[in-house]
Short mmCIF file of C-alpha atoms in Angstrom, two decimals:
data_model
loop_
_atom_site.label_atom_id
_atom_site.label_comp_id
_atom_site.label_asym_id
_atom_site.label_seq_id
_atom_site.Cartn_x
_atom_site.Cartn_y
_atom_site.Cartn_z
CA MET A 1 110.86 139.52 55.62
CA ALA A 2 107.31 138.14 55.45
CA SER A 3 104.90 139.41 58.07
CA PHE A 4 102.96 137.13 60.39
CA ARG A 5 99.82 137.85 58.37
CA ASP A 6 101.61 136.77 55.19
CA LEU A 7 102.84 133.56 56.83
CA LEU A 8 99.34 132.80 58.09
CA SER A 9 97.87 133.40 54.63
CA GLN A 10 100.47 131.07 53.12
CA ALA A 11 99.74 128.40 55.71
CA LYS A 12 95.98 128.61 55.16
CA ALA A 13 96.45 128.47 51.40
CA SER A 14 98.30 125.17 51.72
CA ILE A 15 95.87 123.36 54.04
CA THR A 16 92.20 122.42 54.25
CA GLU A 17 89.98 124.17 56.78
CA VAL A 18 86.59 123.00 57.98
CA ASP A 19 84.05 124.83 60.09
CA THR A 20 82.91 123.58 63.48
CA ASN A 21 79.78 121.92 62.07
CA GLU A 22 81.79 119.86 59.60
CA ALA A 23 84.31 119.01 62.28
CA GLN A 24 81.51 117.81 64.55
CA ARG A 25 80.05 115.70 61.73
CA ARG A 26 83.40 114.02 61.05
CA ILE A 27 84.01 113.37 64.75
CA ALA A 28 80.56 111.80 65.11
CA ALA A 29 81.26 109.54 62.13
CA GLY A 30 84.27 108.13 64.00
CA GLY A 31 87.73 107.04 62.98
CA VAL A 32 89.26 110.51 63.27
CA VAL A 33 92.04 111.76 65.54
CA VAL A 34 91.19 115.11 67.14
CA LEU A 35 94.39 116.99 67.96
CA ASP A 36 94.44 119.91 70.40
CA VAL A 37 97.57 122.07 69.98
CA ARG A 38 96.85 124.65 72.70
CA GLU A 39 99.05 125.23 75.73
CA PRO A 40 98.54 123.07 78.86
CA ASP A 41 96.86 125.85 80.85
CA GLU A 42 94.35 126.40 78.03
CA PHE A 43 93.70 122.68 77.68
CA GLU A 44 93.00 122.28 81.40
CA GLN A 45 90.22 124.87 81.18
CA GLY A 46 88.24 122.76 78.73
CA ALA A 47 88.56 120.71 75.55
CA LEU A 48 86.69 118.47 73.15
CA ALA A 49 86.15 114.93 74.41
CA ASP A 50 88.71 112.18 73.75
CA VAL A 51 91.33 114.42 72.15
CA LEU A 52 95.06 114.04 71.74
CA HIS A 53 96.81 116.99 73.34
CA ILE A 54 100.22 118.11 72.05
CA PRO A 55 101.12 121.80 72.49
CA ARG A 56 102.10 123.44 69.20
CA GLY A 57 105.68 123.95 70.39
CA HIS A 58 106.14 120.19 70.95
CA LEU A 59 104.37 119.00 67.82
CA GLU A 60 107.38 118.17 65.65
CA ALA A 61 109.10 116.27 68.46
CA GLN A 62 106.11 114.23 69.63
CA ILE A 63 103.61 113.72 66.84
CA GLU A 64 105.22 110.72 65.13
CA GLY A 65 105.30 108.86 68.43
CA ARG A 66 101.64 109.64 69.10
CA ILE A 67 100.11 109.12 65.63
CA ASN A 68 101.94 106.32 63.83
CA ASP A 69 99.60 106.06 60.85
CA LYS A 70 100.29 109.05 58.63
CA SER A 71 97.19 108.33 56.55
CA ALA A 72 94.88 108.61 59.57
CA PRO A 73 92.32 111.46 59.33
CA VAL A 74 93.25 114.27 61.75
CA ILE A 75 91.30 117.34 62.83
CA VAL A 76 93.53 119.97 64.44
CA TYR A 77 92.21 122.78 66.58
CA CYS A 78 93.51 125.55 68.83
CA ALA A 79 91.79 128.51 70.50
CA GLY A 80 90.85 130.41 67.35
CA GLY A 81 92.24 128.63 64.28
CA VAL A 82 95.65 130.26 63.89
CA ARG A 83 97.98 127.79 65.60
CA SER A 84 95.98 124.90 64.17
CA ALA A 85 96.57 126.22 60.65
CA PHE A 86 100.34 126.28 61.19
CA ALA A 87 100.11 122.86 62.87
CA ALA A 88 98.21 121.40 59.91
CA LYS A 89 100.86 122.76 57.54
CA THR A 90 103.59 121.17 59.69
CA LEU A 91 101.81 117.82 59.71
CA ALA A 92 101.53 117.87 55.93
CA GLU A 93 105.25 118.58 55.68
CA LEU A 94 105.88 115.58 57.96
CA GLY A 95 103.95 113.32 55.60
CA TYR A 96 100.47 113.26 57.15
CA THR A 97 98.05 113.09 54.26
CA ASP A 98 94.56 113.68 55.70
CA VAL A 99 94.73 116.72 57.99
CA VAL A 100 92.25 119.57 58.38
CA SER A 101 92.25 122.62 60.64
CA MET A 102 89.07 123.61 62.48
CA ASP A 103 88.34 127.24 61.67
CA GLY A 104 87.37 129.29 64.72
CA GLY A 105 88.91 126.77 67.10
CA PHE A 106 87.69 125.83 70.56
CA GLY A 107 86.41 129.36 71.17
CA ARG A 108 83.82 129.14 68.40
CA TRP A 109 83.02 125.49 69.24
CA LYS A 110 82.24 126.45 72.84
CA ASP A 111 80.31 129.61 71.90
CA GLU A 112 78.05 127.54 69.65
CA GLY A 113 77.11 125.29 72.57
CA LYS A 114 78.77 122.18 71.18
CA PRO A 115 79.83 119.51 73.74
CA TRP A 116 83.10 119.81 75.60
CA LYS A 117 84.49 118.76 78.95
CA ARG A 118 87.10 119.75 81.46
CA PRO A 119 89.95 117.24 81.02
CA VAL A 120 91.24 115.23 83.94
CA SER A 121 94.23 116.90 85.50
CA LEU A 122 96.98 116.25 88.00
CA THR A 123 98.34 118.53 90.68
CA GLN A 124 101.75 120.02 90.06
CA GLU A 125 103.24 117.59 92.57
CA GLN A 126 101.59 114.68 90.78
CA LYS A 127 102.79 115.91 87.40
CA ASN A 128 106.31 115.82 88.76
CA ARG A 129 105.91 112.47 90.52
CA TYR A 130 104.39 110.68 87.53
CA GLN A 131 106.07 112.56 84.69
CA ARG A 132 107.69 109.40 83.26
CA HIS A 133 104.22 107.82 83.05
CA VAL A 134 102.67 110.93 81.54
CA LEU A 135 105.33 110.96 78.80
CA LEU A 136 104.14 107.53 77.66
CA PRO A 137 101.40 107.99 75.02
CA GLU A 138 99.79 104.77 76.24
CA VAL A 139 99.40 106.25 79.74
CA GLY A 140 99.40 110.05 79.66
CA VAL A 141 97.48 112.21 82.12
CA GLU A 142 94.22 110.32 81.64
CA GLY A 143 95.86 106.96 82.25
CA GLN A 144 97.59 108.23 85.36
CA ALA A 145 94.32 109.66 86.62
CA LYS A 146 92.75 106.26 86.02
CA LEU A 147 95.45 104.60 88.13
CA LEU A 148 94.79 107.08 90.91
CA ASP A 149 91.10 106.11 90.82
CA SER A 150 91.85 102.36 90.80
CA LYS A 151 91.56 99.87 93.65
CA VAL A 152 93.82 96.82 93.94
CA LEU A 153 93.67 94.17 96.66
CA MET A 154 96.87 92.38 97.71
CA LEU A 155 96.39 88.88 99.04
CA GLY A 156 99.41 88.70 101.31
CA ALA A 157 102.15 91.13 102.36
CA GLY A 158 104.95 88.63 101.94
CA GLY A 159 107.41 87.62 99.23
CA LEU A 160 105.14 88.28 96.26
CA GLY A 161 102.98 90.97 97.82
CA SER A 162 106.00 93.05 98.82
CA PRO A 163 107.43 93.92 95.37
CA ALA A 164 103.98 94.03 93.79
CA ALA A 165 102.65 96.47 96.39
CA LEU A 166 105.79 98.63 96.26
CA TYR A 167 105.55 99.10 92.50
CA LEU A 168 101.79 99.60 92.49
CA ALA A 169 102.10 102.26 95.19
CA ALA A 170 104.94 103.98 93.34
CA ALA A 171 102.86 103.87 90.14
CA GLY A 172 100.06 105.76 91.87
CA VAL A 173 97.35 103.12 92.28
CA GLY A 174 94.99 105.12 94.46
CA THR A 175 93.72 102.41 96.82
CA ILE A 176 95.70 99.34 97.83
CA GLY A 177 94.08 96.82 100.15
CA ILE A 178 96.27 94.31 101.99
CA VAL A 179 95.05 91.06 103.57
CA ASP A 180 97.46 89.33 105.95
CA MET A 181 97.09 88.00 109.51
CA ASP A 182 100.77 87.34 110.21
CA VAL A 183 103.51 89.23 112.05
CA VAL A 184 106.93 90.25 110.73
CA ASP A 185 109.56 87.63 111.51
CA ALA A 186 113.31 87.96 111.02
CA SER A 187 113.20 84.98 108.64
CA ASN A 188 110.87 86.98 106.36
CA LEU A 189 113.38 89.70 105.61
CA GLN A 190 115.38 87.67 103.11
CA ARG A 191 112.58 88.27 100.58
CA GLN A 192 109.71 90.30 102.09
CA ILE A 193 111.05 93.76 101.32
CA LEU A 194 108.06 95.68 102.65
CA HIS A 195 109.41 95.06 106.16
CA ASN A 196 112.62 95.66 108.13
CA LEU A 197 114.37 94.68 111.36
CA ASP A 198 112.78 97.51 113.33
CA ARG A 199 109.36 95.96 112.66
CA VAL A 200 110.00 92.37 113.70
CA GLY A 201 106.97 91.37 115.75
CA ASP A 202 104.72 94.03 114.19
CA ARG A 203 101.58 93.10 112.28
CA LYS A 204 102.50 92.71 108.63
CA VAL A 205 99.60 94.84 107.42
CA ASP A 206 100.72 97.70 109.68
CA SER A 207 104.32 97.42 108.51
CA ALA A 208 103.21 97.34 104.88
CA LYS A 209 101.05 100.43 105.32
CA LYS A 210 103.96 102.38 106.85
CA THR A 211 106.23 101.52 103.92
CA LEU A 212 103.71 102.23 101.19
CA THR A 213 102.51 105.57 102.55
CA LEU A 214 106.11 106.73 102.86
CA ILE A 215 106.66 105.85 99.19
CA ASN A 216 103.56 107.65 97.95
CA PRO A 217 101.18 109.77 100.03
CA ASP A 218 98.64 109.64 97.16
CA VAL A 219 97.90 106.01 98.04
CA ASN A 220 95.17 105.02 100.47
CA VAL A 221 96.28 101.75 102.11
CA VAL A 222 93.40 99.70 103.54
CA THR A 223 94.43 96.88 105.88
CA TYR A 224 92.65 93.61 106.68
CA ASP A 225 94.43 91.94 109.61
CA THR A 226 92.34 88.80 109.41
CA ARG A 227 92.22 85.29 108.12
CA LEU A 228 90.51 85.20 104.73
CA ASP A 229 87.69 82.66 104.73
CA ALA A 230 84.26 82.03 103.30
CA SER A 231 82.60 84.22 105.91
CA ASN A 232 84.44 87.41 104.93
CA ILE A 233 85.98 87.07 101.48
CA MET A 234 83.00 88.40 99.51
CA ASP A 235 82.81 91.54 101.65
CA ILE A 236 86.58 92.10 101.49
CA ILE A 237 87.14 91.72 97.76
CA ALA A 238 83.94 93.44 96.57
CA GLY A 239 84.66 96.78 94.95
CA TYR A 240 88.27 96.09 93.99
CA ASP A 241 89.27 96.30 90.33
CA VAL A 242 92.02 93.68 90.43
CA ILE A 243 93.27 91.18 93.02
CA VAL A 244 96.97 90.30 93.26
CA ASP A 245 97.26 86.74 94.56
CA GLY A 246 100.28 86.12 96.77
CA ALA A 247 98.77 83.15 98.62
CA ASP A 248 100.92 80.09 99.22
CA ASN A 249 98.32 77.37 99.78
CA PHE A 250 95.52 75.60 97.97
CA PRO A 251 92.62 76.53 100.28
CA SER A 252 93.26 80.26 99.78
CA ARG A 253 93.66 79.90 96.02
CA TYR A 254 90.41 78.00 95.51
CA LEU A 255 88.53 80.25 97.90
CA LEU A 256 89.80 83.31 96.03
CA ASN A 257 89.03 81.77 92.65
CA ASP A 258 85.42 80.99 93.46
CA ALA A 259 84.72 84.34 95.09
CA SER A 260 86.43 86.35 92.33
CA VAL A 261 84.64 84.39 89.59
CA LYS A 262 81.32 85.02 91.31
CA LEU A 263 82.01 88.78 91.41
CA GLY A 264 83.77 88.95 88.03
CA ILE A 265 87.04 90.37 89.41
CA PRO A 266 90.31 89.48 87.61
CA VAL A 267 93.09 87.87 89.64
CA VAL A 268 96.79 88.26 88.86
CA HIS A 269 98.19 84.98 90.14
CA GLY A 270 101.78 84.32 91.14
CA SER A 271 103.53 81.37 92.72
CA ILE A 272 107.14 80.49 93.56
CA PHE A 273 109.15 77.43 94.59
CA ARG A 274 112.90 77.25 95.10
CA PHE A 275 114.26 78.80 91.86
CA GLU A 276 111.10 78.68 89.78
CA GLY A 277 108.04 80.88 89.49
CA MET A 278 104.94 81.43 87.41
CA VAL A 279 102.44 84.20 86.66
CA SER A 280 99.04 84.16 84.98
CA VAL A 281 95.96 86.37 84.82
CA PHE A 282 92.67 84.68 85.66
CA HIS A 283 89.89 86.85 84.27
CA PRO A 284 86.36 85.48 84.83
CA LEU A 285 84.92 87.61 82.02
CA ARG A 286 87.65 87.16 79.42
CA GLY A 287 89.43 83.85 79.86
CA PRO A 288 90.36 80.84 81.96
CA THR A 289 90.49 80.87 85.75
CA TYR A 290 92.45 78.98 88.39
CA ARG A 291 90.11 75.97 88.30
CA ASP A 292 90.73 75.68 84.55
CA MET A 293 94.42 75.26 85.30
CA VAL A 294 94.05 73.11 88.44
CA PRO A 295 90.50 71.69 88.39
CA GLU A 296 90.72 70.01 91.81
CA PRO A 297 93.10 70.33 94.74
CA PRO A 298 95.57 67.49 95.12
CA PRO A 299 95.02 64.87 97.81
CA ALA A 300 96.06 66.02 101.28
CA GLU A 301 99.09 63.70 101.30
CA LEU A 302 100.39 65.28 98.11
CA ALA A 303 99.71 68.90 99.04
CA PRO A 304 102.72 71.03 99.97
CA SER A 305 103.45 71.45 103.63
CA CYS A 306 102.54 74.73 105.23
CA ALA A 307 106.14 75.00 106.39
CA GLU A 308 108.19 77.48 104.39
CA ALA A 309 109.82 75.80 101.40
CA GLY A 310 113.23 76.98 100.29
CA VAL A 311 113.19 79.89 97.88
CA LEU A 312 115.87 82.16 96.48
CA GLY A 313 115.13 85.57 97.99
CA VAL A 314 115.23 87.53 94.73
CA LEU A 315 112.81 85.19 92.91
CA PRO A 316 109.62 86.65 94.47
CA GLY A 317 110.96 90.07 93.49
CA ILE A 318 110.93 89.00 89.84
CA VAL A 319 107.54 87.29 89.97
CA GLY A 320 105.90 89.97 92.12
CA SER A 321 107.15 92.71 89.79
CA ILE A 322 105.61 90.90 86.82
CA GLN A 323 102.36 90.67 88.79
CA ALA A 324 102.46 94.44 89.33
CA LEU A 325 103.07 95.00 85.62
CA GLU A 326 100.16 92.75 84.63
CA THR A 327 97.95 94.57 87.14
CA ILE A 328 98.75 97.96 85.62
CA LYS A 329 98.11 96.58 82.13
CA LEU A 330 94.67 95.40 83.25
CA LEU A 331 93.83 98.73 84.87
CA LEU A 332 94.81 100.67 81.74
CA ASP A 333 93.66 98.04 79.22
CA LEU A 334 97.20 98.13 77.90
CA GLY A 335 98.96 95.62 75.67
CA ASP A 336 98.46 91.86 75.65
CA SER A 337 97.98 90.50 79.15
CA LEU A 338 98.62 86.98 80.44
CA ILE A 339 94.93 86.10 80.20
CA GLY A 340 94.87 82.55 78.81
CA ARG A 341 98.63 82.18 79.21
CA VAL A 342 101.01 81.00 81.93
CA LEU A 343 104.44 82.59 82.13
CA ALA A 344 106.95 80.26 83.79
CA VAL A 345 110.47 81.25 84.79
CA ASP A 346 113.38 79.00 85.75
CA THR A 347 116.02 81.28 87.20
CA THR A 348 118.74 78.62 87.37
CA ASP A 349 118.93 78.71 83.56
CA MET A 350 117.19 82.11 83.28
CA VAL A 351 114.60 80.73 80.90
CA PHE A 352 111.13 82.20 80.44
CA ARG A 353 108.47 80.03 78.82
CA THR A 354 104.85 80.80 78.00
CA PHE A 355 102.15 78.14 77.89
CA LYS A 356 98.60 78.48 76.63
CA LEU A 357 95.81 77.91 79.12
CA ARG A 358 92.36 77.07 77.81
CA THR A 359 88.96 77.19 79.45
CA ASP A 360 87.81 73.78 80.67
CA PRO A 361 84.25 73.25 79.35
CA SER A 362 83.53 70.90 82.25
CA ASN A 363 84.41 73.54 84.86
CA PRO A 364 81.12 74.59 86.52
CA VAL A 365 82.66 77.54 88.40
CA THR A 366 82.18 80.25 85.79
CA HIS A 367 80.85 83.79 85.87
CA VAL A 368 77.91 82.70 83.73
CA ASN A 369 76.96 80.29 86.55
CA ARG A 370 77.77 82.84 89.26
CA ASP A 371 74.37 82.57 90.95
CA ARG A 372 75.03 78.89 91.63
CA ILE A 373 78.57 79.30 92.96
CA GLN A 374 78.81 78.51 96.66
CA VAL A 375 81.92 80.04 98.20
CA ARG A 376 83.19 77.53 100.74
CA ASP A 377 86.35 76.95 102.74
CA LEU A 378 88.48 74.10 101.48
CA GLU A 379 89.47 72.00 104.47
CA GLY A 380 92.03 69.30 104.98
CA LEU A 381 95.04 70.76 103.19
CA CYS A 382 97.36 73.45 104.47
CA GLY A 383 96.49 76.34 106.71
CA PRO A 384 95.53 79.95 106.19
CA GLU A 385 98.83 81.85 105.91
CA LEU A 386 98.83 84.12 102.87
CA SER A 387 102.42 85.25 102.39
CA HIS A 388 105.28 83.33 100.83
#
């Protein structure tokens, strides 16, 4: 039986090794995947920047899901260069064609004073809570940590805000702000699942905070029990990464649009009516905004009444969940968002359609013109309620 030393010699004879200086040169040149195959406790003590971490024992099971291009250049390292040599041999056997092992490993890299950092980490409780996220290569520990550092503002704690807030809280968005000046009514409970019968008559923001903190104690819920208007909107929305729009009237939508464009904050818009709904992402820096879709509010006589229109209770659950998904995609810069597109759903026929939305060159309310935007209340249509 071959000894460990013999196996190591065989592995090193079949791979290419580079020293730390050459590894640093290749990393600086860009286009290379740096793979750390140490154990989690070693990795948490320090690592090279922007690395892919897969412990050696999980390499065969996970690598093809993490590095799809088998021709991509890969630098593998461990603590001293032994495990990385075996890992490089394994990668070659799996069909990866441009793999090198860093001789001396992280120990030599660190001793030579080369740059490294302590990776972001989660507590053991958080690792357990978010393990299905962490297993996704597109999220991982760093993505989850980014969610925990993110701030999302919910405009409304009603039909759309309820499912969106529930999923964002469960996902670990660290700060969730909620704007709503209404109280819980029994007629809300058919669709506003943040609330329950015991809270009828309570302030909606208080009820929402109770529900969300019970779902996830990691989440800081900030409440704004106030009417959103031109006098306070800039102060309220400043500092948030994304705004989830659950407003049900034109004045709130235009007010939000102008303020968010001025500050450059993306808005995940949702609206519902009877059996139909729509979602879009209005990003002032990357695409069209609400005024590109609806340049001017309709005349007062054609505007919807402030009275609650009929709506199938499950519909806001569908639309609000899509809003939550689009929000997470924005926070993680993941996939292809609904920027420049409108997703419409007709639940009677269960048909989803996507329409392109283009920037209107005549629209003066743009981030480029932000210094000239005057955030004003839009009077003469429907009132200030925010929740469907």
